[in-house]
């Protein structure tokens, strides 16, 4: 089913309205298919709904654009991505019916090095993520009431309780995780069925792909998030708040 985007609604919805909508959606969509979650989000939020992607693969962007062609896909271009990741971003921009928005941090990597010293990621990754990911995401999300991310329960303990619909109090946004109940096998099957662009690093042993300084390969059977910030007790960058 393809839905035409609604025109932008006049006036912002209140935080209370968004919270109630999220609660209603959460009750309605528990156990629903990913397509059904996306259809609900598009019907509720129209052009105030976007997708985010780190371009480990393009499954979510592909799935959402099959429901709503022209959807905005936000990519946080930290300046420290693998070239393979940027290749997937460019492939998606050229082959899928989406509008890819590459959002950059306030400071270039060089400016950050000058102000905070080189390799901040190796000394204070929370500070680095706050400047290169969290602030840009919050800036990027301003025009939207709801956003979808590709979080799945099977990605590790930090994501094991992900629900398809929730409300982020700190950002006052409705948060969608249409793939919450998908397994890696579901993802692989979708990629094969639809010939979806995939990051080449996945085949090289990177179960989760982030910035190159903070990502390593994982062993078969290892927690997929174990390859992120391997030198630190950190498994999330701060984008996905409770
Ligand atoms: S993942 Fe690493 S390099 Fe990227 S923003 Fe976070 S700390 Fe910085």
PDB file of C-alpha atoms and ligand atoms in Angstrom:
ATOM      1  CA  UNK A   1       0.000   0.000   0.000  1.00  0.00           C
ATOM      2  CA  UNK A   2       1.386   3.443  -0.939  1.00  0.00           C
ATOM      3  CA  UNK A   3       0.277   6.554   0.914  1.00  0.00           C
ATOM      4  CA  UNK A   4       0.642  10.108  -0.367  1.00  0.00           C
ATOM      5  CA  UNK A   5       2.242  12.438   2.174  1.00  0.00           C
ATOM      6  CA  UNK A   6      -0.193  14.740   3.953  1.00  0.00           C
ATOM      7  CA  UNK A   7       0.453  18.452   3.669  1.00  0.00           C
ATOM      8  CA  UNK A   8       2.227  19.928   6.675  1.00  0.00           C
ATOM      9  CA  UNK A   9      -0.359  20.483   9.363  1.00  0.00           C
ATOM     10  CA  UNK A  10      -0.817  24.052  10.541  1.00  0.00           C
ATOM     11  CA  UNK A  11       0.524  24.565  14.054  1.00  0.00           C
ATOM     12  CA  UNK A  12       2.540  22.142  16.138  1.00  0.00           C
ATOM     13  CA  UNK A  13       0.841  19.396  18.071  1.00  0.00           C
ATOM     14  CA  UNK A  14       1.159  19.752  21.790  1.00  0.00           C
ATOM     15  CA  UNK A  15       3.415  17.503  23.847  1.00  0.00           C
ATOM     16  CA  UNK A  16       0.326  16.068  25.586  1.00  0.00           C
ATOM     17  CA  UNK A  17      -1.275  15.255  22.241  1.00  0.00           C
ATOM     18  CA  UNK A  18       1.891  13.544  20.999  1.00  0.00           C
ATOM     19  CA  UNK A  19       2.250  11.575  24.231  1.00  0.00           C
ATOM     20  CA  UNK A  20      -1.372  10.398  24.042  1.00  0.00           C
ATOM     21  CA  UNK A  21      -0.967   9.512  20.363  1.00  0.00           C
ATOM     22  CA  UNK A  22       2.119   7.456  21.202  1.00  0.00           C
ATOM     23  CA  UNK A  23       0.279   5.641  24.000  1.00  0.00           C
ATOM     24  CA  UNK A  24      -2.606   4.871  21.672  1.00  0.00           C
ATOM     25  CA  UNK A  25      -0.214   3.695  18.971  1.00  0.00           C
ATOM     26  CA  UNK A  26       1.739   1.532  21.393  1.00  0.00           C
ATOM     27  CA  UNK A  27      -1.423  -0.283  22.482  1.00  0.00           C
ATOM     28  CA  UNK A  28      -2.720  -0.617  18.925  1.00  0.00           C
ATOM     29  CA  UNK A  29       0.521  -1.760  17.310  1.00  0.00           C
ATOM     30  CA  UNK A  30       1.984  -4.212  19.799  1.00  0.00           C
ATOM     31  CA  UNK A  31       2.902  -7.205  17.629  1.00  0.00           C
ATOM     32  CA  UNK A  32       1.942  -5.430  14.381  1.00  0.00           C
ATOM     33  CA  UNK A  33       3.939  -5.825  11.187  1.00  0.00           C
ATOM     34  CA  UNK A  34       6.592  -3.266  10.285  1.00  0.00           C
ATOM     35  CA  UNK A  35       4.461  -2.079   7.350  1.00  0.00           C
ATOM     36  CA  UNK A  36       1.469  -1.537   9.627  1.00  0.00           C
ATOM     37  CA  UNK A  37       3.581   0.528  12.056  1.00  0.00           C
ATOM     38  CA  UNK A  38       4.815   2.722   9.202  1.00  0.00           C
ATOM     39  CA  UNK A  39       1.311   3.138   7.736  1.00  0.00           C
ATOM     40  CA  UNK A  40       0.051   4.256  11.142  1.00  0.00           C
ATOM     41  CA  UNK A  41       2.923   6.738  11.554  1.00  0.00           C
ATOM     42  CA  UNK A  42       2.394   8.254   8.118  1.00  0.00           C
ATOM     43  CA  UNK A  43      -1.364   8.579   8.677  1.00  0.00           C
ATOM     44  CA  UNK A  44      -0.777  10.230  12.070  1.00  0.00           C
ATOM     45  CA  UNK A  45       2.150  12.515  11.307  1.00  0.00           C
ATOM     46  CA  UNK A  46       2.307  13.045   7.533  1.00  0.00           C
ATOM     47  CA  UNK A  47       5.375  15.086   6.607  1.00  0.00           C
ATOM     48  CA  UNK A  48       6.252  15.458  10.266  1.00  0.00           C
ATOM     49  CA  UNK A  49       7.556  11.911  10.226  1.00  0.00           C
ATOM     50  CA  UNK A  50      11.090  10.972   9.173  1.00  0.00           C
ATOM     51  CA  UNK A  51      13.440   8.004   9.187  1.00  0.00           C
ATOM     52  CA  UNK A  52      16.981   7.927  10.513  1.00  0.00           C
ATOM     53  CA  UNK A  53      19.616   5.595   9.177  1.00  0.00           C
ATOM     54  CA  UNK A  54      23.235   4.789   9.946  1.00  0.00           C
ATOM     55  CA  UNK A  55      23.405   2.935   6.623  1.00  0.00           C
ATOM     56  CA  UNK A  56      24.633  -0.388   7.890  1.00  0.00           C
ATOM     57  CA  UNK A  57      21.922  -1.366   5.444  1.00  0.00           C
ATOM     58  CA  UNK A  58      18.995   0.365   3.786  1.00  0.00           C
ATOM     59  CA  UNK A  59      16.217  -1.953   4.972  1.00  0.00           C
ATOM     60  CA  UNK A  60      14.232   0.625   6.947  1.00  0.00           C
ATOM     61  CA  UNK A  61      14.626   3.328   4.289  1.00  0.00           C
ATOM     62  CA  UNK A  62      13.479   0.855   1.627  1.00  0.00           C
ATOM     63  CA  UNK A  63      10.534  -0.394   3.656  1.00  0.00           C
ATOM     64  CA  UNK A  64       9.293   3.083   4.624  1.00  0.00           C
ATOM     65  CA  UNK A  65       9.722   4.454   1.107  1.00  0.00           C
ATOM     66  CA  UNK A  66       7.605   1.583  -0.233  1.00  0.00           C
ATOM     67  CA  UNK A  67       4.766   2.936   1.916  1.00  0.00           C
ATOM     68  CA  UNK A  68       5.506   6.629   1.556  1.00  0.00           C
ATOM     69  CA  UNK A  69       7.715   7.599  -1.398  1.00  0.00           C
ATOM     70  CA  UNK A  70       9.602  10.828  -0.814  1.00  0.00           C
ATOM     71  CA  UNK A  71      10.075  10.306   2.915  1.00  0.00           C
ATOM     72  CA  UNK A  72      12.973  12.151   4.566  1.00  0.00           C
ATOM     73  CA  UNK A  73      15.893   9.942   5.658  1.00  0.00           C
ATOM     74  CA  UNK A  74      18.207  11.625   8.167  1.00  0.00           C
ATOM     75  CA  UNK A  75      21.855  10.583   8.226  1.00  0.00           C
ATOM     76  CA  UNK A  76      24.235  11.927  10.873  1.00  0.00           C
ATOM     77  CA  UNK A  77      27.389  12.665   8.928  1.00  0.00           C
ATOM     78  CA  UNK A  78      29.895  12.782  11.772  1.00  0.00           C
ATOM     79  CA  UNK A  79      32.892  13.232   9.457  1.00  0.00           C
ATOM     80  CA  UNK A  80      34.255   9.963  10.855  1.00  0.00           C
ATOM     81  CA  UNK A  81      32.310   7.375   8.891  1.00  0.00           C
ATOM     82  CA  UNK A  82      33.794   4.528   6.883  1.00  0.00           C
ATOM     83  CA  UNK A  83      33.813   5.179   3.135  1.00  0.00           C
ATOM     84  CA  UNK A  84      31.653   2.032   2.800  1.00  0.00           C
ATOM     85  CA  UNK A  85      28.923   3.727   4.852  1.00  0.00           C
ATOM     86  CA  UNK A  86      28.993   6.860   2.724  1.00  0.00           C
ATOM     87  CA  UNK A  87      28.730   4.652  -0.353  1.00  0.00           C
ATOM     88  CA  UNK A  88      25.475   3.122   0.939  1.00  0.00           C
ATOM     89  CA  UNK A  89      24.130   6.593   1.717  1.00  0.00           C
ATOM     90  CA  UNK A  90      24.867   7.763  -1.829  1.00  0.00           C
ATOM     91  CA  UNK A  91      23.445   4.575  -3.339  1.00  0.00           C
ATOM     92  CA  UNK A  92      20.221   5.043  -1.375  1.00  0.00           C
ATOM     93  CA  UNK A  93      19.956   8.690  -2.417  1.00  0.00           C
ATOM     94  CA  UNK A  94      20.291   7.702  -6.063  1.00  0.00           C
ATOM     95  CA  UNK A  95      18.165   4.564  -6.166  1.00  0.00           C
ATOM     96  CA  UNK A  96      15.352   4.861  -3.610  1.00  0.00           C
ATOM     97  CA  UNK A  97      12.440   7.312  -3.616  1.00  0.00           C
ATOM     98  CA  UNK A  98      13.658   9.144  -0.506  1.00  0.00           C
ATOM     99  CA  UNK A  99      15.198  12.496   0.368  1.00  0.00           C
ATOM    100  CA  UNK A 100      18.468  11.841   2.191  1.00  0.00           C
ATOM    101  CA  UNK A 101      19.424  14.638   4.580  1.00  0.00           C
ATOM    102  CA  UNK A 102      23.081  14.508   5.686  1.00  0.00           C
ATOM    103  CA  UNK A 103      23.348  16.437   8.919  1.00  0.00           C
ATOM    104  CA  UNK A 104      26.812  17.612   9.982  1.00  0.00           C
ATOM    105  CA  UNK A 105      28.025  18.644  13.445  1.00  0.00           C
ATOM    106  CA  UNK A 106      28.566  22.305  14.310  1.00  0.00           C
ATOM    107  CA  UNK A 107      32.348  21.759  14.282  1.00  0.00           C
ATOM    108  CA  UNK A 108      34.359  19.980  11.619  1.00  0.00           C
ATOM    109  CA  UNK A 109      36.648  17.228  12.889  1.00  0.00           C
ATOM    110  CA  UNK A 110      39.577  19.653  12.556  1.00  0.00           C
ATOM    111  CA  UNK A 111      37.791  22.370  14.550  1.00  0.00           C
ATOM    112  CA  UNK A 112      36.921  19.855  17.255  1.00  0.00           C
ATOM    113  CA  UNK A 113      40.537  18.671  17.378  1.00  0.00           C
ATOM    114  CA  UNK A 114      41.660  22.295  17.727  1.00  0.00           C
ATOM    115  CA  UNK A 115      39.277  23.071  20.583  1.00  0.00           C
ATOM    116  CA  UNK A 116      39.182  19.764  22.471  1.00  0.00           C
ATOM    117  CA  UNK A 117      42.434  18.147  21.377  1.00  0.00           C
ATOM    118  CA  UNK A 118      42.883  15.380  18.809  1.00  0.00           C
ATOM    119  CA  UNK A 119      41.151  12.009  19.112  1.00  0.00           C
ATOM    120  CA  UNK A 120      38.512  13.095  21.605  1.00  0.00           C
ATOM    121  CA  UNK A 121      36.767   9.794  20.818  1.00  0.00           C
ATOM    122  CA  UNK A 122      39.653   7.929  22.469  1.00  0.00           C
ATOM    123  CA  UNK A 123      39.436   9.972  25.685  1.00  0.00           C
ATOM    124  CA  UNK A 124      35.841  11.065  26.077  1.00  0.00           C
ATOM    125  CA  UNK A 125      33.527   9.318  23.609  1.00  0.00           C
ATOM    126  CA  UNK A 126      30.407  10.618  25.362  1.00  0.00           C
ATOM    127  CA  UNK A 127      31.533  14.187  24.717  1.00  0.00           C
ATOM    128  CA  UNK A 128      32.433  13.355  21.133  1.00  0.00           C
ATOM    129  CA  UNK A 129      29.079  11.612  20.493  1.00  0.00           C
ATOM    130  CA  UNK A 130      27.237  14.521  22.106  1.00  0.00           C
ATOM    131  CA  UNK A 131      28.775  16.951  19.618  1.00  0.00           C
ATOM    132  CA  UNK A 132      28.912  14.775  16.512  1.00  0.00           C
ATOM    133  CA  UNK A 133      25.696  12.764  16.875  1.00  0.00           C
ATOM    134  CA  UNK A 134      23.291  13.829  19.613  1.00  0.00           C
ATOM    135  CA  UNK A 135      23.204  17.585  18.987  1.00  0.00           C
ATOM    136  CA  UNK A 136      22.946  17.120  15.189  1.00  0.00           C
ATOM    137  CA  UNK A 137      20.091  14.621  15.648  1.00  0.00           C
ATOM    138  CA  UNK A 138      18.196  16.990  17.891  1.00  0.00           C
ATOM    139  CA  UNK A 139      18.677  19.789  15.369  1.00  0.00           C
ATOM    140  CA  UNK A 140      17.604  17.510  12.518  1.00  0.00           C
ATOM    141  CA  UNK A 141      14.459  16.357  14.327  1.00  0.00           C
ATOM    142  CA  UNK A 142      13.108  19.849  15.008  1.00  0.00           C
ATOM    143  CA  UNK A 143      10.700  19.895  12.030  1.00  0.00           C
ATOM    144  CA  UNK A 144       9.254  16.482  12.884  1.00  0.00           C
ATOM    145  CA  UNK A 145       6.844  15.115  15.481  1.00  0.00           C
ATOM    146  CA  UNK A 146       7.854  11.476  14.984  1.00  0.00           C
ATOM    147  CA  UNK A 147      10.893   9.569  13.807  1.00  0.00           C
ATOM    148  CA  UNK A 148      11.698   5.974  13.026  1.00  0.00           C
ATOM    149  CA  UNK A 149      14.948   4.146  13.654  1.00  0.00           C
ATOM    150  CA  UNK A 150      16.029   0.637  12.733  1.00  0.00           C
ATOM    151  CA  UNK A 151      16.401  -0.622  16.321  1.00  0.00           C
ATOM    152  CA  UNK A 152      15.774  -4.329  16.864  1.00  0.00           C
ATOM    153  CA  UNK A 153      15.448  -6.340  20.038  1.00  0.00           C
ATOM    154  CA  UNK A 154      17.947  -8.921  18.864  1.00  0.00           C
ATOM    155  CA  UNK A 155      20.760  -6.355  18.560  1.00  0.00           C
ATOM    156  CA  UNK A 156      21.756  -6.855  22.179  1.00  0.00           C
ATOM    157  CA  UNK A 157      20.731  -6.292  25.797  1.00  0.00           C
ATOM    158  CA  UNK A 158      20.583  -2.501  25.479  1.00  0.00           C
ATOM    159  CA  UNK A 159      17.844  -2.890  22.845  1.00  0.00           C
ATOM    160  CA  UNK A 160      16.092  -5.988  24.157  1.00  0.00           C
ATOM    161  CA  UNK A 161      12.993  -4.084  25.342  1.00  0.00           C
ATOM    162  CA  UNK A 162      12.472  -1.975  22.236  1.00  0.00           C
ATOM    163  CA  UNK A 163       8.795  -1.455  21.368  1.00  0.00           C
ATOM    164  CA  UNK A 164       7.459  -0.437  17.938  1.00  0.00           C
ATOM    165  CA  UNK A 165       6.003   2.822  19.328  1.00  0.00           C
ATOM    166  CA  UNK A 166       7.126   4.953  22.240  1.00  0.00           C
ATOM    167  CA  UNK A 167       7.352   8.532  23.416  1.00  0.00           C
ATOM    168  CA  UNK A 168      10.640  10.289  24.132  1.00  0.00           C
ATOM    169  CA  UNK A 169      10.006  12.671  26.988  1.00  0.00           C
ATOM    170  CA  UNK A 170      13.382  14.379  26.626  1.00  0.00           C
ATOM    171  CA  UNK A 171      12.787  15.275  22.975  1.00  0.00           C
ATOM    172  CA  UNK A 172       8.979  15.360  23.056  1.00  0.00           C
ATOM    173  CA  UNK A 173       8.891  13.158  19.946  1.00  0.00           C
ATOM    174  CA  UNK A 174       7.091   9.957  19.071  1.00  0.00           C
ATOM    175  CA  UNK A 175       9.696   7.291  18.382  1.00  0.00           C
ATOM    176  CA  UNK A 176       9.031   4.380  16.046  1.00  0.00           C
ATOM    177  CA  UNK A 177      10.971   1.143  15.775  1.00  0.00           C
ATOM    178  CA  UNK A 178       9.076  -0.715  13.013  1.00  0.00           C
ATOM    179  CA  UNK A 179      11.704  -3.495  12.960  1.00  0.00           C
ATOM    180  CA  UNK A 180      11.653  -3.998  16.747  1.00  0.00           C
ATOM    181  CA  UNK A 181      10.626  -7.645  16.534  1.00  0.00           C
ATOM    182  CA  UNK A 182      12.635  -8.553  13.447  1.00  0.00           C
ATOM    183  CA  UNK A 183      15.542 -10.954  13.696  1.00  0.00           C
ATOM    184  CA  UNK A 184      18.761 -10.844  11.714  1.00  0.00           C
ATOM    185  CA  UNK A 185      17.265 -13.621   9.577  1.00  0.00           C
ATOM    186  CA  UNK A 186      14.261 -11.387   8.777  1.00  0.00           C
ATOM    187  CA  UNK A 187      16.628  -8.588   7.780  1.00  0.00           C
ATOM    188  CA  UNK A 188      18.699 -10.900   5.588  1.00  0.00           C
ATOM    189  CA  UNK A 189      15.562 -12.262   3.896  1.00  0.00           C
ATOM    190  CA  UNK A 190      14.256  -8.732   3.213  1.00  0.00           C
ATOM    191  CA  UNK A 191      17.614  -7.685   1.739  1.00  0.00           C
ATOM    192  CA  UNK A 192      17.685 -10.713  -0.540  1.00  0.00           C
ATOM    193  CA  UNK A 193      14.052 -10.318  -1.617  1.00  0.00           C
ATOM    194  CA  UNK A 194      14.316  -6.615  -2.460  1.00  0.00           C
ATOM    195  CA  UNK A 195      17.993  -6.333  -3.410  1.00  0.00           C
ATOM    196  CA  UNK A 196      18.487  -3.652  -0.763  1.00  0.00           C
ATOM    197  CA  UNK A 197      21.861  -1.845  -0.551  1.00  0.00           C
ATOM    198  CA  UNK A 198      24.026  -3.188   2.289  1.00  0.00           C
ATOM    199  CA  UNK A 199      27.238  -1.899   3.803  1.00  0.00           C
ATOM    200  CA  UNK A 200      30.135  -4.076   2.612  1.00  0.00           C
ATOM    201  CA  UNK A 201      31.563  -4.048   6.136  1.00  0.00           C
ATOM    202  CA  UNK A 202      28.764  -6.363   7.282  1.00  0.00           C
ATOM    203  CA  UNK A 203      30.283  -9.153   5.175  1.00  0.00           C
ATOM    204  CA  UNK A 204      33.690  -8.369   6.670  1.00  0.00           C
ATOM    205  CA  UNK A 205      32.614  -9.168  10.230  1.00  0.00           C
ATOM    206  CA  UNK A 206      31.230  -5.831  11.437  1.00  0.00           C
ATOM    207  CA  UNK A 207      27.879  -6.743  12.996  1.00  0.00           C
ATOM    208  CA  UNK A 208      27.215  -3.098  13.866  1.00  0.00           C
ATOM    209  CA  UNK A 209      28.683  -0.178  11.942  1.00  0.00           C
ATOM    210  CA  UNK A 210      29.379   3.265  13.397  1.00  0.00           C
ATOM    211  CA  UNK A 211      32.249   5.758  13.155  1.00  0.00           C
ATOM    212  CA  UNK A 212      35.526   4.101  12.152  1.00  0.00           C
ATOM    213  CA  UNK A 213      37.488   5.035  15.304  1.00  0.00           C
ATOM    214  CA  UNK A 214      34.889   3.385  17.552  1.00  0.00           C
ATOM    215  CA  UNK A 215      33.968   0.235  15.621  1.00  0.00           C
ATOM    216  CA  UNK A 216      35.651  -3.149  15.443  1.00  0.00           C
ATOM    217  CA  UNK A 217      34.735  -6.516  14.000  1.00  0.00           C
ATOM    218  CA  UNK A 218      32.785  -8.942  16.185  1.00  0.00           C
ATOM    219  CA  UNK A 219      33.238 -12.686  16.503  1.00  0.00           C
ATOM    220  CA  UNK A 220      30.445 -15.032  15.356  1.00  0.00           C
ATOM    221  CA  UNK A 221      27.839 -15.237  18.143  1.00  0.00           C
ATOM    222  CA  UNK A 222      29.189 -12.180  19.966  1.00  0.00           C
ATOM    223  CA  UNK A 223      26.786  -9.395  21.015  1.00  0.00           C
ATOM    224  CA  UNK A 224      26.493  -7.280  17.844  1.00  0.00           C
ATOM    225  CA  UNK A 225      26.981  -4.086  19.887  1.00  0.00           C
ATOM    226  CA  UNK A 226      30.217  -5.413  21.431  1.00  0.00           C
ATOM    227  CA  UNK A 227      32.130  -4.027  18.465  1.00  0.00           C
ATOM    228  CA  UNK A 228      31.160  -0.460  19.313  1.00  0.00           C
ATOM    229  CA  UNK A 229      33.417   1.577  21.631  1.00  0.00           C
ATOM    230  CA  UNK A 230      35.352  -1.608  22.515  1.00  0.00           C
ATOM    231  CA  UNK A 231      37.727   0.267  24.850  1.00  0.00           C
ATOM    232  CA  UNK A 232      34.892   1.711  26.919  1.00  0.00           C
ATOM    233  CA  UNK A 233      31.903   0.629  28.960  1.00  0.00           C
ATOM    234  CA  UNK A 234      29.602   2.182  26.376  1.00  0.00           C
ATOM    235  CA  UNK A 235      27.210   0.532  23.941  1.00  0.00           C
ATOM    236  CA  UNK A 236      24.969   3.405  22.831  1.00  0.00           C
ATOM    237  CA  UNK A 237      25.844   6.849  21.515  1.00  0.00           C
ATOM    238  CA  UNK A 238      23.031   8.707  23.269  1.00  0.00           C
ATOM    239  CA  UNK A 239      20.707   8.910  20.271  1.00  0.00           C
ATOM    240  CA  UNK A 240      18.251   6.401  21.676  1.00  0.00           C
ATOM    241  CA  UNK A 241      16.947   7.806  24.935  1.00  0.00           C
ATOM    242  CA  UNK A 242      14.526   5.963  27.215  1.00  0.00           C
TER     243      UNK A 242
HETATM  244  S1  LIG B   1      31.053   7.060  17.584  1.00  0.00           S
HETATM  245 FE1  LIG B   1      33.152   7.662  18.192  1.00  0.00          FE
HETATM  246  S2  LIG B   1      33.903   9.058  16.591  1.00  0.00           S
HETATM  247 FE2  LIG B   1      31.661   8.846  16.330  1.00  0.00          FE
HETATM  248  S3  LIG B   1      30.817  10.561  17.416  1.00  0.00           S
HETATM  249 FE3  LIG B   1      30.842   8.864  18.886  1.00  0.00          FE
HETATM  250  S4  LIG B   1      32.839   8.961  19.964  1.00  0.00           S
HETATM  251 FE4  LIG B   1      32.940  10.337  18.148  1.00  0.00          FE
END
